[in-house]
mmCIF file with all atom_site columns, C-alpha atoms in Angstrom:
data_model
loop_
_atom_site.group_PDB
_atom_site.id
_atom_site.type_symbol
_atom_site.label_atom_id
_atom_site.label_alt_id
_atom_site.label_comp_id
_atom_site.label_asym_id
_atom_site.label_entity_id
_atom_site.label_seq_id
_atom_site.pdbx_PDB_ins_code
_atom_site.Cartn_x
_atom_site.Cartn_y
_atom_site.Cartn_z
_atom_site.occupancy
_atom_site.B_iso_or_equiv
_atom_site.pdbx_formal_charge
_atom_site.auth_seq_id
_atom_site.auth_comp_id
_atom_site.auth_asym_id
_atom_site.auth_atom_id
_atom_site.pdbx_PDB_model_num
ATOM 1   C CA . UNK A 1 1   ? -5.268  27.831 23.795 1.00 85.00 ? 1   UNK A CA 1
ATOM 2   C CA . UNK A 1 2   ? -3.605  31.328 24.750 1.00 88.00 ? 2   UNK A CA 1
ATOM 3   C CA . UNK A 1 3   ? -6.797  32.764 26.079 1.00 90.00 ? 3   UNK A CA 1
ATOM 4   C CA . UNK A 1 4   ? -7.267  29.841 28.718 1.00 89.00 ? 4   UNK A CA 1
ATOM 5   C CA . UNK A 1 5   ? -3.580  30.217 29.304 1.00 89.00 ? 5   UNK A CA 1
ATOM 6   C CA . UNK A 1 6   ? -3.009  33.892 29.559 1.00 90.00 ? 6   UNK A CA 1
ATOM 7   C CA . UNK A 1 7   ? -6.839  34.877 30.987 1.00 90.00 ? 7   UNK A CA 1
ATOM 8   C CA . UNK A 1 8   ? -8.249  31.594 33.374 1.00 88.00 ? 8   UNK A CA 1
ATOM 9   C CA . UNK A 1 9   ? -4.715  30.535 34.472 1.00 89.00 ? 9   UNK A CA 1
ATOM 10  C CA . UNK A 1 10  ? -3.272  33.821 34.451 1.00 91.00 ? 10  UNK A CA 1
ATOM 11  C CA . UNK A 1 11  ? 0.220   32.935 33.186 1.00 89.00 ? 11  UNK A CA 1
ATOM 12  C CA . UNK A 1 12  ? 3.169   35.153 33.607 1.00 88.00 ? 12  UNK A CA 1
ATOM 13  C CA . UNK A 1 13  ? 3.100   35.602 29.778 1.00 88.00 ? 13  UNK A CA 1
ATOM 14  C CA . UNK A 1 14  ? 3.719   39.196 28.373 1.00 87.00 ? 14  UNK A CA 1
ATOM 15  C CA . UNK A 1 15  ? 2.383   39.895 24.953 1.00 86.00 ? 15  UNK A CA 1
ATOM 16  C CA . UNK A 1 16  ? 5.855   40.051 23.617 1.00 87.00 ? 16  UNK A CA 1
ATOM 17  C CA . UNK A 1 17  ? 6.369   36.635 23.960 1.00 88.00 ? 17  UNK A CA 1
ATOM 18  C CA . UNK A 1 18  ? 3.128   35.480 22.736 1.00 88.00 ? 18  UNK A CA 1
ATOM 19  C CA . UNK A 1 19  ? 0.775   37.996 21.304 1.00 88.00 ? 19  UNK A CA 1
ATOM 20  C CA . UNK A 1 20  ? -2.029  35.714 20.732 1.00 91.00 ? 20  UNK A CA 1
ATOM 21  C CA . UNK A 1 21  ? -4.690  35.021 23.360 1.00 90.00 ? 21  UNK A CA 1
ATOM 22  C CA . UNK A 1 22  ? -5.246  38.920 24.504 1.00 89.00 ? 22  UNK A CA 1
ATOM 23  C CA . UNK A 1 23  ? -4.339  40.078 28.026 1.00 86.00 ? 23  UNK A CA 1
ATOM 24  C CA . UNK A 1 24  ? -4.482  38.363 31.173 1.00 88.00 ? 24  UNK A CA 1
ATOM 25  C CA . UNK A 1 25  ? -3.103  39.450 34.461 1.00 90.00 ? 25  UNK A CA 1
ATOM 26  C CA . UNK A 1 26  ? -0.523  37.792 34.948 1.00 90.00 ? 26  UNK A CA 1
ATOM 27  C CA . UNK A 1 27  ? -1.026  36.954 38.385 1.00 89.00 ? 27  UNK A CA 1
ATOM 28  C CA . UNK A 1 28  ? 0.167   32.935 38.269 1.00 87.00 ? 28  UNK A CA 1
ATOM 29  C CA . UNK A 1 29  ? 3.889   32.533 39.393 1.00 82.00 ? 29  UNK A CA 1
ATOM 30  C CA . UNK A 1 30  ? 3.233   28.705 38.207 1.00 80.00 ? 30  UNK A CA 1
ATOM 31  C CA . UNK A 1 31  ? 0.864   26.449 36.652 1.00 81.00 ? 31  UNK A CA 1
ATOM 32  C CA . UNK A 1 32  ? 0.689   22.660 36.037 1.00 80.00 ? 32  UNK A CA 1
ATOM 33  C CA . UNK A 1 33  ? -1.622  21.866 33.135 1.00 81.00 ? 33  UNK A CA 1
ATOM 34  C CA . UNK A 1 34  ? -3.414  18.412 32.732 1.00 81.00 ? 34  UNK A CA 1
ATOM 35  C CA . UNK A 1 35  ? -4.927  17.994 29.272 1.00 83.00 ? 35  UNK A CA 1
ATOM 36  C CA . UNK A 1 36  ? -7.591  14.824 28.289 1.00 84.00 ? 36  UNK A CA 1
ATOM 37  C CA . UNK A 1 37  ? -7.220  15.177 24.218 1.00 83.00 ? 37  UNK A CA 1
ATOM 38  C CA . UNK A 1 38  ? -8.797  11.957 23.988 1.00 80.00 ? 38  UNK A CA 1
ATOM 39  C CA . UNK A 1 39  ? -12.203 12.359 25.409 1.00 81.00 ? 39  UNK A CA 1
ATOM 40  C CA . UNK A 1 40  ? -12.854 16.360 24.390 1.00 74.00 ? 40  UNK A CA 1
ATOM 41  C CA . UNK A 1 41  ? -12.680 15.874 20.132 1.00 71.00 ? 41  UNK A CA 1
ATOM 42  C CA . UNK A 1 42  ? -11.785 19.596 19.139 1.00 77.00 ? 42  UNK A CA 1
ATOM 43  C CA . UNK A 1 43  ? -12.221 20.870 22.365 1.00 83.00 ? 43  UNK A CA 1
ATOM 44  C CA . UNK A 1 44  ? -9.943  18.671 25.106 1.00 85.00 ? 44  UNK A CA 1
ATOM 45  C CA . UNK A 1 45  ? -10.850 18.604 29.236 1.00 85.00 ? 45  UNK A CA 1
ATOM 46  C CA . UNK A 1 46  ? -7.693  21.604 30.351 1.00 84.00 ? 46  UNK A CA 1
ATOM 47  C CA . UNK A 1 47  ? -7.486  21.667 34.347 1.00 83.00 ? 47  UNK A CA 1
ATOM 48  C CA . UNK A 1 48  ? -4.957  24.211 35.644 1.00 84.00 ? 48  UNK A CA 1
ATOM 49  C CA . UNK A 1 49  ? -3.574  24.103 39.253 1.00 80.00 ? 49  UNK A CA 1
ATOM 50  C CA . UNK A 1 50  ? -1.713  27.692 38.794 1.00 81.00 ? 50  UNK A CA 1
ATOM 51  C CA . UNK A 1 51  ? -0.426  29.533 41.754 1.00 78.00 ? 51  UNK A CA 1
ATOM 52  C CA . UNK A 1 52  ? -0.513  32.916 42.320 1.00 77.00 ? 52  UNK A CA 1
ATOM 53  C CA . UNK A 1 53  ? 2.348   34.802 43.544 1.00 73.00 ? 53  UNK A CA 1
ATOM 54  C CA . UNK A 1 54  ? 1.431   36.601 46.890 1.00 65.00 ? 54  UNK A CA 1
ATOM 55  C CA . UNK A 1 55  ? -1.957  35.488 47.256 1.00 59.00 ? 55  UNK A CA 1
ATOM 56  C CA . UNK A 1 56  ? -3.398  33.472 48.996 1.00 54.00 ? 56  UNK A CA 1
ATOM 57  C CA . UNK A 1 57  ? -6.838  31.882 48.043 1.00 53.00 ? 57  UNK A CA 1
ATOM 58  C CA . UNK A 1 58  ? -8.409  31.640 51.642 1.00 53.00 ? 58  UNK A CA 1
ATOM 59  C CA . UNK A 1 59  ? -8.526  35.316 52.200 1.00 54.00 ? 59  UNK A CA 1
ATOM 60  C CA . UNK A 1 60  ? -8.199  38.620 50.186 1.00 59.00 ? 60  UNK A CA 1
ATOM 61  C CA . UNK A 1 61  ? -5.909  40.417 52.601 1.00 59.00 ? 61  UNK A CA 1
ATOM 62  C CA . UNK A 1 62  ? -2.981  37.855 52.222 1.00 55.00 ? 62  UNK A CA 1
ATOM 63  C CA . UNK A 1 63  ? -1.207  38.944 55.151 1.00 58.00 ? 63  UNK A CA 1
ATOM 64  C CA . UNK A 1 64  ? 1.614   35.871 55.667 1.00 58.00 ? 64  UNK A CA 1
ATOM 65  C CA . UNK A 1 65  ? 0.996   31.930 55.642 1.00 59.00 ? 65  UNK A CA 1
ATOM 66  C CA . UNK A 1 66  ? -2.810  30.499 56.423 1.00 60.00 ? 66  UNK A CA 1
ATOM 67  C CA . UNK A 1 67  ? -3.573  27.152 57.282 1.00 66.00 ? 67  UNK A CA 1
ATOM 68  C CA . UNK A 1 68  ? -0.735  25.395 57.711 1.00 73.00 ? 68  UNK A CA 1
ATOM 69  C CA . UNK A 1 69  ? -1.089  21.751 58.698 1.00 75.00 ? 69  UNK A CA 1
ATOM 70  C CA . UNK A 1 70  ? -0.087  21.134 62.769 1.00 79.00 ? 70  UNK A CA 1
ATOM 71  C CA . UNK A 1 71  ? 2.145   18.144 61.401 1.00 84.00 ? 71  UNK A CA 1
ATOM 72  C CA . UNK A 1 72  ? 3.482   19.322 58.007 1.00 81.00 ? 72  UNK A CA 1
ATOM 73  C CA . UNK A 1 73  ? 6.949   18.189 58.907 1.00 85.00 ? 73  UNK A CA 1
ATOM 74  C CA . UNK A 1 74  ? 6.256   15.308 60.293 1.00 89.00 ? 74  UNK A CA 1
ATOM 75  C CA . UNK A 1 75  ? 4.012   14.157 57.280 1.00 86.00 ? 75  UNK A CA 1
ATOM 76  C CA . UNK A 1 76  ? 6.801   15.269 54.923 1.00 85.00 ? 76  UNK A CA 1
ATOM 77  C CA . UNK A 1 77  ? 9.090   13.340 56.682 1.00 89.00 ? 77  UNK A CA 1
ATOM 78  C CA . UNK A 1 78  ? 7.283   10.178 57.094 1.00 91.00 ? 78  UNK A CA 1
ATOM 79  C CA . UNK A 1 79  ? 6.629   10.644 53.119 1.00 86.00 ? 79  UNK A CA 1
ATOM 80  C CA . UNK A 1 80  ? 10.159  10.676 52.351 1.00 86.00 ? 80  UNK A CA 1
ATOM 81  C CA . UNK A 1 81  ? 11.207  8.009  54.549 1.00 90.00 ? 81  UNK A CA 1
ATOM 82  C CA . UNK A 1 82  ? 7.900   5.793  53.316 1.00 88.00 ? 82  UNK A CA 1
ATOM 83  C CA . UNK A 1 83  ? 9.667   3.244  51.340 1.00 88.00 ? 83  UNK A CA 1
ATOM 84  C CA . UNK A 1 84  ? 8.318   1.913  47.777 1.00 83.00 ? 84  UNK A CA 1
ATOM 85  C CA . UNK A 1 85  ? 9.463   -0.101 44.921 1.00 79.00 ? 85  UNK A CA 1
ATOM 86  C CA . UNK A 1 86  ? 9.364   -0.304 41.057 1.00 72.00 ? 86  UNK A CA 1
ATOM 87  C CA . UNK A 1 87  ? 9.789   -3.291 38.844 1.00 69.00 ? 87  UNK A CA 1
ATOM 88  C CA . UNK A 1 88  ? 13.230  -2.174 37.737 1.00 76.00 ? 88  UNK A CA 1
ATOM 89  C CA . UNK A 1 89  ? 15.257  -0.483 40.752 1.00 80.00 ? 89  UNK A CA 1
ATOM 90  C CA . UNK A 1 90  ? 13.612  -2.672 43.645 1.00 82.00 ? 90  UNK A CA 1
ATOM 91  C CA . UNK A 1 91  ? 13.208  -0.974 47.093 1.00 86.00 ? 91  UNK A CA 1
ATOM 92  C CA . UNK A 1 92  ? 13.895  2.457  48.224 1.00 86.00 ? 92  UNK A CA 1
ATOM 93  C CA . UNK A 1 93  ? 12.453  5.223  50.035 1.00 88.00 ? 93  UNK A CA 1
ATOM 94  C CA . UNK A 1 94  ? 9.881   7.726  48.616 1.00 84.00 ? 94  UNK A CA 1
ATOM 95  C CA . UNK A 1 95  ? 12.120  10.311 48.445 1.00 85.00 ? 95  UNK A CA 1
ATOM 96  C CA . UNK A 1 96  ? 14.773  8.715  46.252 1.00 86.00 ? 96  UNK A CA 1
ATOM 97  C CA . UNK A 1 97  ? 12.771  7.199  43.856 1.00 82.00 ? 97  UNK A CA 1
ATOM 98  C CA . UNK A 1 98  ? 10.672  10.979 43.531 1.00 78.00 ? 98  UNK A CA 1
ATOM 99  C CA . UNK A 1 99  ? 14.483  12.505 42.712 1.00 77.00 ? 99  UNK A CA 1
ATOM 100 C CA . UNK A 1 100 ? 15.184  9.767  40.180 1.00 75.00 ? 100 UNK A CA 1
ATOM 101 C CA . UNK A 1 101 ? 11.306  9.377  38.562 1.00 70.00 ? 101 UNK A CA 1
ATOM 102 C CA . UNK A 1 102 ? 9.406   12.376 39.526 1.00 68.00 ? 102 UNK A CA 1
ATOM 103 C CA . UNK A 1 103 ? 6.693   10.064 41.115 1.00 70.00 ? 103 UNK A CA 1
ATOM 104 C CA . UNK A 1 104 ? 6.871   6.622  42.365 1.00 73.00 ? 104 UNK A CA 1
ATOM 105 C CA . UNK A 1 105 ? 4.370   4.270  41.172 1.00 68.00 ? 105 UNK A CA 1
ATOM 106 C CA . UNK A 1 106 ? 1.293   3.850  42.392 1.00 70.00 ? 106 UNK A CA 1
ATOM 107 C CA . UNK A 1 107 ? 0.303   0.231  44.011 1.00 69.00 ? 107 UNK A CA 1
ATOM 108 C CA . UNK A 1 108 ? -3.487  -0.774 44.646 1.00 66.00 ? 108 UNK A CA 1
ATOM 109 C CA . UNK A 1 109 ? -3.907  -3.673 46.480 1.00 66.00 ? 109 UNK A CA 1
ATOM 110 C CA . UNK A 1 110 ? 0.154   -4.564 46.442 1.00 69.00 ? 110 UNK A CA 1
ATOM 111 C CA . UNK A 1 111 ? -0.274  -4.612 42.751 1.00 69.00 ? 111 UNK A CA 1
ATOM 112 C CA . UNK A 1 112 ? 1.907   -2.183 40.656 1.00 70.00 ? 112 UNK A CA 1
ATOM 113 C CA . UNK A 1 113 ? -0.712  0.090  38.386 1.00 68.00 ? 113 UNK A CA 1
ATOM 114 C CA . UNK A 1 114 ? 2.369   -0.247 35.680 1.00 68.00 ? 114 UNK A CA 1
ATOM 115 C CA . UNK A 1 115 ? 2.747   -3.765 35.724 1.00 71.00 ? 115 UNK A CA 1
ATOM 116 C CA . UNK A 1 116 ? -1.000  -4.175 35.528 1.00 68.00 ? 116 UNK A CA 1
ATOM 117 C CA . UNK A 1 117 ? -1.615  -2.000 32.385 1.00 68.00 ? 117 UNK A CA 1
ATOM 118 C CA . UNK A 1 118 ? 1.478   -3.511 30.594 1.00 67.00 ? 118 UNK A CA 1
ATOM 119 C CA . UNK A 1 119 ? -1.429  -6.789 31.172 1.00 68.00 ? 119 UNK A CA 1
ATOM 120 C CA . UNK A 1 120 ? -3.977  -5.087 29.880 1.00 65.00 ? 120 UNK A CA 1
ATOM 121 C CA . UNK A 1 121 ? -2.330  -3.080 26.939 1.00 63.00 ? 121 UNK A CA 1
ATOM 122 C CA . UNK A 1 122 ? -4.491  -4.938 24.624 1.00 63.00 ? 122 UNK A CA 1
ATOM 123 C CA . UNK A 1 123 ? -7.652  -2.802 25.676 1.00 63.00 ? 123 UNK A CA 1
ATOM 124 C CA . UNK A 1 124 ? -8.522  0.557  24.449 1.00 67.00 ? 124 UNK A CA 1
ATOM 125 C CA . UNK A 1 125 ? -7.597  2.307  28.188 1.00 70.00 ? 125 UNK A CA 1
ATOM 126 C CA . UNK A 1 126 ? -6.576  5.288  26.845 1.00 69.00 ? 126 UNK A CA 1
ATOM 127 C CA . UNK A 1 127 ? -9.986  7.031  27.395 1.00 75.00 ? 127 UNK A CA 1
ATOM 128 C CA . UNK A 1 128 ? -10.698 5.722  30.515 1.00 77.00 ? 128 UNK A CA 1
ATOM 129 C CA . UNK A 1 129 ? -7.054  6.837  32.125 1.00 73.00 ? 129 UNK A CA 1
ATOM 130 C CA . UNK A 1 130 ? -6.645  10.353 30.536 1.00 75.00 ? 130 UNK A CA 1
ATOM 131 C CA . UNK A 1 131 ? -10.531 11.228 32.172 1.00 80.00 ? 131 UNK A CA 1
ATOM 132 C CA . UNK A 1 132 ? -9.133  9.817  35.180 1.00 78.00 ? 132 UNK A CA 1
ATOM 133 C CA . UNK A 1 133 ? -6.323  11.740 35.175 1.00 75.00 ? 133 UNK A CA 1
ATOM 134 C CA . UNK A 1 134 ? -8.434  15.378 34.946 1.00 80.00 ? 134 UNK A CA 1
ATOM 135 C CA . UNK A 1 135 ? -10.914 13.837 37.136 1.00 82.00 ? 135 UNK A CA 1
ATOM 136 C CA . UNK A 1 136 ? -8.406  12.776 39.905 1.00 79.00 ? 136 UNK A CA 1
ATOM 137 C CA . UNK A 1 137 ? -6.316  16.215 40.560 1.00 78.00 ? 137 UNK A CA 1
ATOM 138 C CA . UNK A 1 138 ? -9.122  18.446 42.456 1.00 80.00 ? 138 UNK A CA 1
ATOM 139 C CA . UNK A 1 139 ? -9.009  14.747 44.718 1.00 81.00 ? 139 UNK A CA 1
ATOM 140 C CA . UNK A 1 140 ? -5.797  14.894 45.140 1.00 78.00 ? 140 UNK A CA 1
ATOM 141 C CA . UNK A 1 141 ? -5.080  18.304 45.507 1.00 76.00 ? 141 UNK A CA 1
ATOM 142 C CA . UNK A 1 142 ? -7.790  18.653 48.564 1.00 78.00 ? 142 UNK A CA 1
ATOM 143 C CA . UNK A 1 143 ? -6.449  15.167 50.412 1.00 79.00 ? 143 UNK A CA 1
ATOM 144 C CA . UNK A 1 144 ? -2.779  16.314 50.387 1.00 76.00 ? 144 UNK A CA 1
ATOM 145 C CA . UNK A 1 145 ? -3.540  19.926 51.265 1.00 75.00 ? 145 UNK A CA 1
ATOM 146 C CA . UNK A 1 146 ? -4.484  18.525 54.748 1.00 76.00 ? 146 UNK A CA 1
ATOM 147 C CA . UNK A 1 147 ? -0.952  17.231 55.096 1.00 78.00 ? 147 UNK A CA 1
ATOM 148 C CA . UNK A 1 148 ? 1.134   19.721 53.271 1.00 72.00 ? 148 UNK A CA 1
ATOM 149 C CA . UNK A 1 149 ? -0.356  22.860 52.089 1.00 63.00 ? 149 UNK A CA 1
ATOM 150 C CA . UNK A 1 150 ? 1.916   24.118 49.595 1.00 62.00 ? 150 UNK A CA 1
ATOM 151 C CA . UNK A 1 151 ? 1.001   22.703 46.049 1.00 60.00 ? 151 UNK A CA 1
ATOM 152 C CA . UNK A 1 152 ? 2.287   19.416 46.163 1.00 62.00 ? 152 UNK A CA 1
ATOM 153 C CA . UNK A 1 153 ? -0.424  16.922 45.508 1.00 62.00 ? 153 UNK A CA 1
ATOM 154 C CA . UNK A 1 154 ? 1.303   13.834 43.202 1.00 66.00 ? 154 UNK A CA 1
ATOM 155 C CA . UNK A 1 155 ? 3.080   11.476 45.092 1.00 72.00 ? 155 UNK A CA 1
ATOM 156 C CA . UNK A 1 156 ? 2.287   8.640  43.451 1.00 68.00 ? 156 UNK A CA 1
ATOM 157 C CA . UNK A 1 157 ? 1.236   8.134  39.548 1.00 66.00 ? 157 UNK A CA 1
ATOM 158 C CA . UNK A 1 158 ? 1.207   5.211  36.769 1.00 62.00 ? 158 UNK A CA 1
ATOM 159 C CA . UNK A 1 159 ? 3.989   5.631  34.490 1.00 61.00 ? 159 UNK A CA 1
ATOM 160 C CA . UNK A 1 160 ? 1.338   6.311  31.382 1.00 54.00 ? 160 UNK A CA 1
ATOM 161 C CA . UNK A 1 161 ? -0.172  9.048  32.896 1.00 53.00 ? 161 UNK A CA 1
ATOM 162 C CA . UNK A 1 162 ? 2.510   11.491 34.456 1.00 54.00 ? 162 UNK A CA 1
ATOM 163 C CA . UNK A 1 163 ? 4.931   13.670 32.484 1.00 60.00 ? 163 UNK A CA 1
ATOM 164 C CA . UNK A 1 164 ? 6.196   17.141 32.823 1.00 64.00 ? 164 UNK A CA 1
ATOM 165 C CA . UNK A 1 165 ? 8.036   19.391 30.171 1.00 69.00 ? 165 UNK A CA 1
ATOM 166 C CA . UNK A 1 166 ? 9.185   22.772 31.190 1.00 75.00 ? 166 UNK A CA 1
ATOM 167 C CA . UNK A 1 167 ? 9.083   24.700 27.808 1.00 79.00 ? 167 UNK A CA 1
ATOM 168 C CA . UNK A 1 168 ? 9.621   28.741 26.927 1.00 82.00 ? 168 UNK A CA 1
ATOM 169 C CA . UNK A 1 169 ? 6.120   30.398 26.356 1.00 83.00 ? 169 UNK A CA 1
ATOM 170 C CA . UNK A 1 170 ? 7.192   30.861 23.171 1.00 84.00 ? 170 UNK A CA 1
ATOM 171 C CA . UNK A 1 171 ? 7.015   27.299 22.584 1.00 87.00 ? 171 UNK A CA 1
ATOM 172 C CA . UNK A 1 172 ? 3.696   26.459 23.953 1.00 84.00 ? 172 UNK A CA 1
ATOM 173 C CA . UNK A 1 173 ? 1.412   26.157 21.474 1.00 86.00 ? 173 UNK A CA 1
ATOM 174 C CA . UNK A 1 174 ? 4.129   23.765 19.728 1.00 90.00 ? 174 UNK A CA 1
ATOM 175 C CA . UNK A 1 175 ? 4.843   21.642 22.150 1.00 86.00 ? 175 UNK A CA 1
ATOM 176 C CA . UNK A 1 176 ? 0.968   20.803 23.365 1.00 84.00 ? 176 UNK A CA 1
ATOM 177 C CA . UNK A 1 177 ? 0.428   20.109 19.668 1.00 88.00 ? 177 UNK A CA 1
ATOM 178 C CA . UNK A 1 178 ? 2.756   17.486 19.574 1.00 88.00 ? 178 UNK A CA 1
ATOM 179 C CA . UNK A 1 179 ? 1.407   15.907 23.029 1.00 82.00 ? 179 UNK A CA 1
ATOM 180 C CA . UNK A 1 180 ? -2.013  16.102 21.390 1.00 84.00 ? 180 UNK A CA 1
ATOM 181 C CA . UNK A 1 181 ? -0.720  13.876 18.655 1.00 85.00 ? 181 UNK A CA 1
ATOM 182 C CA . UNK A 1 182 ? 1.168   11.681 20.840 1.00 81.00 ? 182 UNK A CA 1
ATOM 183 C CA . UNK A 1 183 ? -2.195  11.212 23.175 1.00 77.00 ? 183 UNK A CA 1
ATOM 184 C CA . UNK A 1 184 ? -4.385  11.029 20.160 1.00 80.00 ? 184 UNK A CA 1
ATOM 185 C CA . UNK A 1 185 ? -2.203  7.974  18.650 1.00 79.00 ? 185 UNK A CA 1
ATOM 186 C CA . UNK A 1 186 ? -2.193  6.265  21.639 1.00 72.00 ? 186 UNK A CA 1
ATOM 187 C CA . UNK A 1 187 ? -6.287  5.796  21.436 1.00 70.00 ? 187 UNK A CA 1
ATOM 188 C CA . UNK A 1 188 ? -6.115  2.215  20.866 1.00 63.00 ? 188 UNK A CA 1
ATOM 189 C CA . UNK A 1 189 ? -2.799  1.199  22.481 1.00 57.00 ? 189 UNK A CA 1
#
């Protein structure tokens, strides 16, 4: 667990804090980790999108910004403006329902992905949607780099599948063991 964190997503993480997992270089000023407990048995799926402050990973002499998209405001803007709705707060635009839930839902096919598992909750799903969710990100992450560049790649998740905790490193290890229960519990649900 520490090695992966502190060495392949070079976390911020000094050995005072958390001794285990040797030394890493502590290049990441952020990481979002997805996890697939489910599908791995003792060893789960990890994917890491960590960034690393003052780099850049299109060139080695990181001189200032590369790459920006020609219409990043513009696709921000018609983002926030794009108007959704949930089954329990109706309409509203993108950009208050991302301040109130993180992520609006996603719809396929004007059907709410919420809505339609809450139908299907009968099925074992759960290994099916956390490989999906690992699977996914690397998609995600290259279509919305075209529009905004800057590490933002979920706009739009099912409910079962997107969470964030912001925990001390100090708490790590704790607080993915827990989640790891949680996900492995919810195998047949």
């Amino acid at each position: 667990f520490w090695k992966f964190i502190k060495q392949y997503a070079e976390a911020d993480v000094p050995a005072d804090v958390v001794l285990e997992g040797g030394a890493g270089t502590r290049n990441s000023w952020n990481g979002e980790y997805f996890i697939d407990f489910i599908n791995g048995g003792e060893t789960p799926a990890v994917a890491v999108y960590a960034q690393k402050a003052n780099h850049s990973v299109d060139v080695t002499d990181f001189e200032g910004e590369l790459g920006i998209p020609s219409q990043i405001h513009e696709e921000y803007q018609k983002l926030m403006q794009q108007q959704v709705s949930d089954g329990t707060h109706g309409r509203m635009s993108w950009s208050e329902a991302a301040r109130r839930d993180g992520s609006p839902p996603i719809k396929i096919a004007s059907v709410d992905v919420n809505d339609f598992l809450r139908s299907m909750k009968r099925l074992p799903l759960a290994r099916i949607m956390s490989r999906q969710a690992i699977v996914q990100i690397p998609n995600m992450a290259a279509k919305l780099s075209k529009l905004y560049n800057d590490g933002f790649f979920l706009t739009h998740a099912p409910a079962a599948l997107a969470a964030a905790y912001f925990v001390p490193p100090s708490k790590g290890f704790e607080a993915m063991d827990f989640l790891r229960r949680v996900q492995l519990d919810s195998i047949n649900d």
